[in-house]
mmCIF file of C-alpha atoms in Angstrom:
data_model
loop_
_atom_site.group_PDB
_atom_site.id
_atom_site.type_symbol
_atom_site.label_atom_id
_atom_site.label_comp_id
_atom_site.label_asym_id
_atom_site.label_seq_id
_atom_site.Cartn_x
_atom_site.Cartn_y
_atom_site.Cartn_z
ATOM 1 C CA MET A 25 -27.749 25.091 -4.504
ATOM 2 C CA ILE A 26 -29.792 22.795 -2.499
ATOM 3 C CA GLY A 27 -26.086 22.221 -0.582
ATOM 4 C CA PHE A 28 -26.029 26.034 0.061
ATOM 5 C CA ALA A 29 -29.537 25.717 1.450
ATOM 6 C CA SER A 30 -28.989 22.774 3.809
ATOM 7 C CA ARG A 31 -25.708 24.309 5.153
ATOM 8 C CA HIS A 32 -27.412 27.897 5.844
ATOM 9 C CA PRO A 33 -31.121 27.762 6.091
ATOM 10 C CA ILE A 34 -31.451 31.325 7.423
ATOM 11 C CA TRP A 35 -29.115 33.001 4.697
ATOM 12 C CA SER A 36 -31.387 31.022 2.301
ATOM 13 C CA LEU A 37 -34.269 32.274 3.914
ATOM 14 C CA ILE A 38 -33.344 35.477 4.077
ATOM 15 C CA ILE A 39 -32.013 35.447 0.238
ATOM 16 C CA LEU A 40 -35.610 33.830 -0.937
ATOM 17 C CA LEU A 41 -37.484 36.619 0.965
ATOM 18 C CA ALA A 42 -34.924 39.532 -0.579
ATOM 19 C CA VAL A 43 -35.759 38.335 -4.094
ATOM 20 C CA ALA A 44 -39.605 37.436 -3.795
ATOM 21 C CA VAL A 45 -39.477 41.292 -2.588
ATOM 22 C CA PHE A 46 -37.676 42.410 -5.776
ATOM 23 C CA ALA A 47 -40.052 40.433 -7.985
ATOM 24 C CA TRP A 48 -42.978 42.010 -6.056
ATOM 25 C CA MET A 49 -41.578 45.468 -6.990
ATOM 26 C CA ILE A 50 -40.552 44.513 -10.381
ATOM 27 C CA PHE A 51 -43.752 43.180 -11.704
ATOM 28 C CA ALA A 52 -46.702 44.080 -9.213
ATOM 29 C CA PRO A 53 -48.640 47.933 -9.075
ATOM 30 C CA TRP A 54 -46.598 49.937 -6.561
ATOM 31 C CA PRO A 55 -49.251 51.565 -3.876
ATOM 32 C CA PRO A 56 -48.954 55.401 -3.590
ATOM 33 C CA GLY A 57 -46.788 55.336 -0.520
ATOM 34 C CA LEU A 58 -43.971 53.463 -2.018
ATOM 35 C CA GLU A 59 -44.071 55.712 -5.035
ATOM 36 C CA GLU A 60 -43.452 58.760 -2.734
ATOM 37 C CA ALA A 61 -40.726 56.748 -0.942
ATOM 38 C CA LEU A 62 -38.795 55.937 -4.162
ATOM 39 C CA GLY A 63 -40.270 58.008 -6.883
ATOM 40 C CA ARG A 64 -41.936 56.649 -10.162
ATOM 41 C CA LYS A 65 -42.198 53.270 -10.642
ATOM 42 C CA ARG A 66 -40.569 53.924 -14.602
ATOM 43 C CA ILE A 67 -37.419 55.198 -13.210
ATOM 44 C CA PHE A 68 -36.884 52.418 -10.935
ATOM 45 C CA LEU A 69 -37.419 49.976 -13.666
ATOM 46 C CA ASN A 70 -35.300 51.639 -15.833
ATOM 47 C CA ALA A 71 -32.508 51.869 -13.396
ATOM 48 C CA ILE A 72 -32.948 47.808 -12.999
ATOM 49 C CA PHE A 73 -32.980 46.734 -16.676
ATOM 50 C CA GLY A 74 -30.144 49.311 -17.116
ATOM 51 C CA GLY A 75 -27.915 47.464 -14.421
ATOM 52 C CA VAL A 76 -28.942 44.137 -15.647
ATOM 53 C CA THR A 77 -27.684 44.663 -19.422
ATOM 54 C CA LEU A 78 -24.951 47.023 -18.072
ATOM 55 C CA GLY A 79 -24.297 43.823 -16.168
ATOM 56 C CA ALA A 80 -24.205 41.663 -18.979
ATOM 57 C CA LEU A 81 -21.789 43.867 -20.464
ATOM 58 C CA TYR A 82 -19.736 43.327 -17.652
ATOM 59 C CA PHE A 83 -20.016 39.675 -17.763
ATOM 60 C CA LEU A 84 -19.033 39.352 -21.185
ATOM 61 C CA VAL A 85 -15.958 41.321 -20.756
ATOM 62 C CA ALA A 86 -15.088 39.655 -17.141
ATOM 63 C CA SER A 87 -15.539 36.174 -18.479
ATOM 64 C CA GLY A 88 -12.821 36.256 -20.935
ATOM 65 C CA PHE A 89 -10.905 37.997 -17.638
ATOM 66 C CA THR A 90 -11.756 35.044 -15.500
ATOM 67 C CA LEU A 91 -10.781 32.409 -18.030
ATOM 68 C CA ILE A 92 -7.367 34.265 -18.402
ATOM 69 C CA PHE A 93 -6.678 35.567 -14.632
ATOM 70 C CA GLY A 94 -8.570 33.235 -12.864
ATOM 71 C CA LEU A 95 -8.244 29.832 -14.690
ATOM 72 C CA MET A 96 -4.742 30.238 -16.161
ATOM 73 C CA ARG A 97 -3.289 32.449 -13.575
ATOM 74 C CA ASN A 98 -2.264 35.038 -16.394
ATOM 75 C CA VAL A 99 -1.946 38.335 -15.355
ATOM 76 C CA ASN A 100 -3.258 40.342 -18.214
ATOM 77 C CA LEU A 101 -3.587 43.645 -17.864
ATOM 78 C CA ALA A 102 -3.921 44.716 -21.238
ATOM 79 C CA HIS A 103 -7.440 43.104 -20.951
ATOM 80 C CA GLY A 104 -9.273 46.313 -21.266
ATOM 81 C CA SER A 105 -7.361 47.407 -24.414
ATOM 82 C CA LEU A 106 -8.848 44.252 -26.245
ATOM 83 C CA TYR A 107 -11.955 45.596 -25.194
ATOM 84 C CA LEU A 108 -11.608 49.099 -26.645
ATOM 85 C CA LEU A 109 -9.725 47.581 -29.839
ATOM 86 C CA GLY A 110 -12.438 45.391 -30.398
ATOM 87 C CA GLY A 111 -14.832 48.006 -30.125
ATOM 88 C CA TYR A 112 -13.106 50.386 -32.595
ATOM 89 C CA LEU A 113 -12.748 47.509 -34.997
ATOM 90 C CA GLY A 114 -16.293 46.464 -34.750
ATOM 91 C CA PHE A 115 -17.557 50.369 -35.465
ATOM 92 C CA GLU A 116 -14.722 50.044 -38.784
ATOM 93 C CA ILE A 117 -16.200 46.800 -40.064
ATOM 94 C CA SER A 118 -19.989 47.513 -39.320
ATOM 95 C CA GLU A 119 -19.608 51.075 -41.027
ATOM 96 C CA PHE A 120 -17.521 49.593 -44.065
ATOM 97 C CA THR A 121 -19.882 46.483 -44.765
ATOM 98 C CA GLY A 122 -22.844 48.232 -43.190
ATOM 99 C CA SER A 123 -23.467 45.191 -40.922
ATOM 100 C CA TRP A 124 -23.727 45.038 -37.434
ATOM 101 C CA LEU A 125 -24.090 40.990 -37.035
ATOM 102 C CA LEU A 126 -20.821 40.336 -39.385
ATOM 103 C CA ALA A 127 -18.690 42.800 -37.057
ATOM 104 C CA PHE A 128 -18.875 40.067 -34.396
ATOM 105 C CA PRO A 129 -17.224 37.169 -35.895
ATOM 106 C CA ILE A 130 -14.691 39.528 -37.883
ATOM 107 C CA VAL A 131 -13.743 40.914 -34.562
ATOM 108 C CA PHE A 132 -13.429 37.771 -32.477
ATOM 109 C CA ILE A 133 -11.261 36.271 -34.715
ATOM 110 C CA ILE A 134 -9.267 39.311 -34.817
ATOM 111 C CA VAL A 135 -8.917 40.181 -31.395
ATOM 112 C CA ALA A 136 -8.395 36.247 -30.474
ATOM 113 C CA LEU A 137 -5.555 36.082 -32.921
ATOM 114 C CA LEU A 138 -3.807 39.047 -31.242
ATOM 115 C CA GLY A 139 -4.677 36.975 -27.695
ATOM 116 C CA VAL A 140 -2.819 34.081 -29.267
ATOM 117 C CA ILE A 141 0.249 36.473 -30.162
ATOM 118 C CA LEU A 142 0.374 37.432 -26.457
ATOM 119 C CA GLN A 143 -0.170 34.218 -24.725
ATOM 120 C CA HIS A 144 2.497 32.857 -27.092
ATOM 121 C CA GLN A 145 5.019 35.727 -27.371
ATOM 122 C CA VAL A 146 4.570 37.252 -23.716
ATOM 123 C CA PHE A 147 2.917 35.070 -20.744
ATOM 124 C CA ARG A 148 4.593 31.567 -22.117
ATOM 125 C CA ARG A 149 7.759 33.178 -21.712
ATOM 126 C CA MET A 150 6.862 34.632 -18.311
ATOM 127 C CA ASP A 151 4.952 31.872 -16.990
ATOM 128 C CA GLY A 152 4.424 31.686 -12.776
ATOM 129 C CA GLU A 153 6.021 35.451 -12.700
ATOM 130 C CA ASP A 154 3.239 37.623 -11.595
ATOM 131 C CA LEU A 155 4.903 40.688 -11.330
ATOM 132 C CA ARG A 156 6.688 40.307 -14.410
ATOM 133 C CA GLN A 157 3.397 39.668 -16.248
ATOM 134 C CA THR A 158 1.724 42.524 -14.344
ATOM 135 C CA MET A 159 4.469 45.314 -15.455
ATOM 136 C CA VAL A 160 4.718 44.068 -19.082
ATOM 137 C CA THR A 161 0.888 44.236 -19.619
ATOM 138 C CA ILE A 162 0.625 47.425 -18.249
ATOM 139 C CA GLY A 163 3.100 48.493 -20.457
ATOM 140 C CA LEU A 164 1.267 47.056 -23.618
ATOM 141 C CA SER A 165 -2.077 48.667 -22.545
ATOM 142 C CA VAL A 166 -0.059 52.013 -22.838
ATOM 143 C CA VAL A 167 1.228 51.503 -26.033
ATOM 144 C CA LEU A 168 -2.319 49.903 -27.590
ATOM 145 C CA ALA A 169 -4.229 52.865 -25.749
ATOM 146 C CA ASP A 170 -1.335 55.130 -27.408
ATOM 147 C CA LEU A 171 -1.695 53.914 -30.444
ATOM 148 C CA MET A 172 -5.541 53.812 -30.737
ATOM 149 C CA LEU A 173 -5.654 57.500 -29.798
ATOM 150 C CA TRP A 174 -3.310 58.207 -32.387
ATOM 151 C CA TYR A 175 -5.570 56.106 -35.096
ATOM 152 C CA TRP A 176 -9.040 57.081 -33.796
ATOM 153 C CA GLY A 177 -8.253 60.408 -31.976
ATOM 154 C CA GLY A 178 -10.103 61.615 -28.421
ATOM 155 C CA GLN A 179 -13.660 61.368 -30.011
ATOM 156 C CA SER A 180 -16.291 59.090 -28.850
ATOM 157 C CA TYR A 181 -17.726 56.590 -31.590
ATOM 158 C CA THR A 182 -21.147 54.979 -31.642
ATOM 159 C CA ILE A 183 -21.820 51.589 -32.973
ATOM 160 C CA PHE A 184 -25.435 51.711 -34.780
ATOM 161 C CA ALA A 185 -27.749 48.508 -34.249
ATOM 162 C CA PRO A 186 -29.633 47.339 -37.409
ATOM 163 C CA ASP A 187 -33.060 48.673 -37.850
ATOM 164 C CA TRP A 188 -35.009 45.403 -36.538
ATOM 165 C CA LEU A 189 -32.979 45.855 -33.216
ATOM 166 C CA SER A 190 -33.062 49.534 -33.026
ATOM 167 C CA GLY A 191 -36.714 50.237 -31.780
ATOM 168 C CA PRO A 192 -38.220 49.700 -28.416
ATOM 169 C CA ALA A 193 -39.825 46.303 -27.054
ATOM 170 C CA THR A 194 -42.997 46.165 -25.221
ATOM 171 C CA LEU A 195 -42.043 43.728 -21.692
ATOM 172 C CA PRO A 196 -44.814 42.205 -19.933
ATOM 173 C CA VAL A 197 -43.759 44.449 -16.983
ATOM 174 C CA ILE A 198 -46.445 47.245 -15.152
ATOM 175 C CA SER A 199 -44.973 50.502 -15.203
ATOM 176 C CA SER A 200 -47.215 52.338 -14.293
ATOM 177 C CA ILE A 201 -51.466 52.645 -14.075
ATOM 178 C CA ARG A 202 -53.160 55.705 -15.681
ATOM 179 C CA GLU A 203 -56.154 57.101 -13.756
ATOM 180 C CA SER A 204 -58.713 55.596 -16.140
ATOM 181 C CA GLY A 205 -57.637 52.086 -15.150
ATOM 182 C CA GLU A 206 -55.489 51.376 -18.237
ATOM 183 C CA ILE A 207 -52.396 49.282 -17.312
ATOM 184 C CA VAL A 208 -48.803 50.819 -19.028
ATOM 185 C CA TYR A 209 -46.110 48.086 -19.800
ATOM 186 C CA LEU A 210 -42.470 49.061 -19.709
ATOM 187 C CA ARG A 211 -40.566 49.909 -22.879
ATOM 188 C CA TYR A 212 -37.479 49.104 -23.302
ATOM 189 C CA PRO A 213 -34.349 49.038 -26.368
ATOM 190 C CA ALA A 214 -34.728 45.849 -28.401
ATOM 191 C CA VAL A 215 -30.865 45.811 -28.990
ATOM 192 C CA ARG A 216 -30.432 45.443 -24.817
ATOM 193 C CA ILE A 217 -32.784 42.561 -24.510
ATOM 194 C CA ALA A 218 -31.019 40.940 -27.940
ATOM 195 C CA ILE A 219 -27.421 41.682 -25.949
ATOM 196 C CA LEU A 220 -28.824 40.548 -22.317
ATOM 197 C CA VAL A 221 -30.069 37.193 -24.320
ATOM 198 C CA ALA A 222 -26.817 36.870 -25.807
ATOM 199 C CA ALA A 223 -24.745 37.111 -22.575
ATOM 200 C CA ILE A 224 -26.890 34.387 -21.018
ATOM 201 C CA VAL A 225 -26.587 31.902 -24.067
ATOM 202 C CA ILE A 226 -22.750 32.853 -24.029
ATOM 203 C CA GLY A 227 -22.385 31.987 -20.179
ATOM 204 C CA ILE A 228 -24.759 29.079 -20.304
ATOM 205 C CA GLY A 229 -22.194 27.621 -23.126
ATOM 206 C CA MET A 230 -19.103 28.681 -21.458
ATOM 207 C CA TRP A 231 -20.111 26.563 -18.143
ATOM 208 C CA LEU A 232 -21.211 23.687 -20.402
ATOM 209 C CA LEU A 233 -17.914 23.655 -22.039
ATOM 210 C CA LEU A 234 -15.787 24.122 -18.849
ATOM 211 C CA ASN A 235 -17.782 21.237 -16.982
ATOM 212 C CA ARG A 236 -19.053 19.196 -19.011
ATOM 213 C CA THR A 237 -16.431 18.636 -21.844
ATOM 214 C CA ARG A 238 -13.228 17.041 -22.794
ATOM 215 C CA LEU A 239 -11.464 19.907 -23.187
ATOM 216 C CA GLY A 240 -12.905 21.608 -20.272
ATOM 217 C CA MET A 241 -11.650 18.568 -17.995
ATOM 218 C CA PHE A 242 -8.133 19.649 -19.626
ATOM 219 C CA VAL A 243 -8.525 22.432 -18.907
ATOM 220 C CA ARG A 244 -9.294 22.419 -15.148
ATOM 221 C CA ALA A 245 -6.765 19.396 -15.188
ATOM 222 C CA GLY A 246 -3.799 21.789 -16.608
ATOM 223 C CA VAL A 247 -4.565 24.420 -14.117
ATOM 224 C CA ASP A 248 -4.286 22.157 -11.078
ATOM 225 C CA ASP A 249 -1.620 20.094 -11.990
ATOM 226 C CA ARG A 250 -0.389 21.124 -15.506
ATOM 227 C CA GLU A 251 2.872 18.578 -15.373
ATOM 228 C CA MET A 252 0.925 15.403 -14.586
ATOM 229 C CA LEU A 253 -1.402 16.315 -17.590
ATOM 230 C CA ALA A 254 1.624 16.984 -19.793
ATOM 231 C CA ALA A 255 3.199 13.531 -18.631
ATOM 232 C CA SER A 256 -0.329 12.198 -19.658
ATOM 233 C CA GLY A 257 0.406 13.297 -23.336
ATOM 234 C CA VAL A 258 -1.768 16.204 -23.275
ATOM 235 C CA ARG A 259 -0.320 19.132 -25.308
ATOM 236 C CA ILE A 260 -1.036 21.803 -22.666
ATOM 237 C CA GLN A 261 0.351 24.677 -24.048
ATOM 238 C CA TYR A 262 -2.495 24.173 -27.296
ATOM 239 C CA ILE A 263 -5.120 24.119 -24.629
ATOM 240 C CA PHE A 264 -3.993 27.057 -23.178
ATOM 241 C CA LEU A 265 -3.357 29.291 -26.334
ATOM 242 C CA ALA A 266 -7.033 28.378 -27.256
ATOM 243 C CA VAL A 267 -8.400 29.415 -23.987
ATOM 244 C CA PHE A 268 -6.477 32.797 -23.779
ATOM 245 C CA ALA A 269 -7.421 33.100 -27.445
ATOM 246 C CA PHE A 270 -11.040 32.612 -26.518
ATOM 247 C CA GLY A 271 -10.908 35.053 -23.746
ATOM 248 C CA ALA A 272 -9.620 37.704 -25.821
ATOM 249 C CA GLY A 273 -12.387 37.419 -28.172
ATOM 250 C CA LEU A 274 -14.824 37.697 -26.058
ATOM 251 C CA ALA A 275 -13.469 40.866 -25.055
ATOM 252 C CA GLY A 276 -13.243 41.738 -28.606
ATOM 253 C CA ILE A 277 -17.198 41.642 -29.068
ATOM 254 C CA ALA A 278 -17.759 42.969 -26.031
ATOM 255 C CA GLY A 279 -16.211 45.949 -27.201
ATOM 256 C CA ILE A 280 -18.659 46.353 -29.983
ATOM 257 C CA VAL A 281 -21.725 45.594 -27.330
ATOM 258 C CA GLY A 282 -20.384 48.399 -25.496
ATOM 259 C CA GLY A 283 -19.967 50.616 -28.775
ATOM 260 C CA THR A 284 -23.936 49.759 -29.428
ATOM 261 C CA PHE A 285 -25.473 50.817 -26.228
ATOM 262 C CA GLN A 286 -23.100 53.097 -24.584
ATOM 263 C CA SER A 287 -19.851 54.937 -26.771
ATOM 264 C CA LEU A 288 -16.373 54.287 -27.338
ATOM 265 C CA SER A 289 -13.575 56.963 -26.619
ATOM 266 C CA PRO A 290 -10.026 56.933 -24.899
ATOM 267 C CA GLY A 291 -10.190 55.496 -20.916
ATOM 268 C CA GLU A 292 -13.054 53.385 -21.667
ATOM 269 C CA ASP A 293 -10.202 50.394 -21.497
ATOM 270 C CA THR A 294 -8.983 51.364 -18.006
ATOM 271 C CA ARG A 295 -12.825 51.407 -16.847
ATOM 272 C CA PHE A 296 -13.969 48.154 -18.119
ATOM 273 C CA LEU A 297 -10.101 46.502 -16.832
ATOM 274 C CA LEU A 298 -11.359 48.028 -13.505
ATOM 275 C CA ALA A 299 -14.676 46.611 -13.753
ATOM 276 C CA SER A 300 -13.480 43.050 -14.662
ATOM 277 C CA LEU A 301 -11.362 42.755 -11.732
ATOM 278 C CA VAL A 302 -14.215 44.110 -9.463
ATOM 279 C CA VAL A 303 -16.602 41.755 -10.894
ATOM 280 C CA VAL A 304 -13.759 38.807 -10.812
ATOM 281 C CA ILE A 305 -12.569 39.451 -7.189
ATOM 282 C CA VAL A 306 -16.408 39.694 -6.152
ATOM 283 C CA GLY A 307 -17.712 36.596 -7.716
ATOM 284 C CA GLY A 308 -14.585 34.043 -7.531
ATOM 285 C CA MET A 309 -11.663 33.773 -9.666
ATOM 286 C CA GLY A 310 -11.978 31.117 -12.615
ATOM 287 C CA SER A 311 -16.028 30.819 -11.803
ATOM 288 C CA ILE A 312 -18.100 31.464 -14.944
ATOM 289 C CA PRO A 313 -21.273 31.654 -12.248
ATOM 290 C CA GLY A 314 -19.508 33.760 -10.077
ATOM 291 C CA ALA A 315 -18.643 36.415 -13.013
ATOM 292 C CA ALA A 316 -22.295 36.238 -14.148
ATOM 293 C CA LEU A 317 -23.065 37.029 -10.178
ATOM 294 C CA GLY A 318 -20.457 39.780 -9.843
ATOM 295 C CA ALA A 319 -21.205 41.315 -12.770
ATOM 296 C CA LEU A 320 -25.298 41.769 -12.036
ATOM 297 C CA ILE A 321 -24.349 43.047 -8.556
ATOM 298 C CA ILE A 322 -22.020 45.371 -9.657
ATOM 299 C CA GLY A 323 -24.225 46.493 -12.988
ATOM 300 C CA LEU A 324 -27.215 46.651 -10.248
ATOM 301 C CA SER A 325 -25.090 48.599 -7.763
ATOM 302 C CA GLU A 326 -24.140 51.267 -10.486
ATOM 303 C CA GLN A 327 -27.074 51.953 -11.980
ATOM 304 C CA LEU A 328 -29.016 52.170 -8.733
ATOM 305 C CA GLY A 329 -26.486 54.432 -7.295
ATOM 306 C CA LEU A 330 -26.340 56.734 -9.960
ATOM 307 C CA VAL A 331 -30.511 57.270 -9.935
ATOM 308 C CA TYR A 332 -31.025 57.438 -5.795
ATOM 309 C CA ALA A 333 -27.558 58.167 -4.336
ATOM 310 C CA PRO A 334 -25.543 59.655 -7.676
ATOM 311 C CA THR A 335 -22.822 61.478 -5.005
ATOM 312 C CA TYR A 336 -22.086 58.031 -3.941
ATOM 313 C CA SER A 337 -22.344 55.552 -6.722
ATOM 314 C CA VAL A 338 -18.678 55.086 -7.279
ATOM 315 C CA VAL A 339 -18.274 53.929 -3.438
ATOM 316 C CA PHE A 340 -20.743 51.174 -3.587
ATOM 317 C CA THR A 341 -19.346 49.225 -6.325
ATOM 318 C CA PHE A 342 -16.005 48.976 -4.190
ATOM 319 C CA LEU A 343 -17.754 49.150 -0.848
ATOM 320 C CA ILE A 344 -19.193 45.624 -2.197
ATOM 321 C CA MET A 345 -15.671 44.700 -3.131
ATOM 322 C CA ALA A 346 -14.411 45.555 0.509
ATOM 323 C CA VAL A 347 -17.622 43.477 2.394
ATOM 324 C CA VAL A 348 -16.793 40.768 0.038
ATOM 325 C CA LEU A 349 -12.920 40.374 0.780
ATOM 326 C CA ALA A 350 -13.365 40.524 4.373
ATOM 327 C CA PHE A 351 -16.108 38.134 4.778
ATOM 328 C CA ARG A 352 -15.257 35.748 2.009
ATOM 329 C CA PRO A 353 -11.825 36.208 0.031
ATOM 330 C CA GLN A 354 -12.078 33.829 -2.303
ATOM 331 C CA GLY A 355 -15.485 35.679 -3.800
ATOM 332 C CA LEU A 356 -18.946 34.475 -3.589
ATOM 333 C CA LEU A 357 -18.845 31.649 -5.995
ATOM 334 C CA GLY A 358 -15.050 31.415 -5.814
ATOM 335 C CA SER A 359 -13.385 28.216 -4.612
ATOM 336 C CA THR A 360 -10.588 27.989 -1.917
ATOM 337 C CA ARG A 361 -7.757 26.198 -3.571
#
């Protein structure tokens, strides 16, 4: 961050001013003129927090995708199917056991094992053949989508959060001021706040794992020069199996998250695969901070677009991606290697 500020002082100042204005719009009372221009502050805040929590969901999906696609260079276009399958399994487990939390480790293990099978039986045999990987995983995604449609049908499913997370939480953010002068604070679903906190913890843990541990060093070394790493005696295939399993497991638990504050239905696999691609392209392949930044940008653009320009909300997402590709093809936080 300090290096970026020293290299780009003007851009750093612009970003700092934008963050300051944004923070003022969130935490400070709005003057009447601003409410006339943008509408009620409560609507703006709901869009902002909705975008942040949607970004947390996108990050959970895209972080697994950036591990598999960005770090390992495996083109897994069945990643969205792992998301939807994890959501359906989470629904069944939570309904059967009555425990929302218990669904997370069970789904993670099941989808991670499926990821091990995919890596060992599919990607290991087509290492470096991007076109074959693309075609095979597209076929797998179609097969998985049809199997899920056959078993769960075409209706939507919702995973219910536990009672202690079902109500709203009061945040220290002013949403309005009554005529009596009483300050009204924003109330927001507690389950979304918990999911946001969990996504932050997972993101920090993944970054530490990749950048501050011996396993992370092996993963990065295997991506850059796997022959040299293999010559040093490291079982590179086992490391890649573990990384692929972890990325697939993250997609599975993201499905539970998505089914909790949205819904599960046919077609969600394609939607979240596309979202993962956009997030990784915007943030930078193989970068966990880049995936977080890209997910936040895309989540905010979608929610703010739905509130203030619903006709063009989808356009904003691809406009952001086009601008990033035009001026920084490696992504906002991606490396040029």
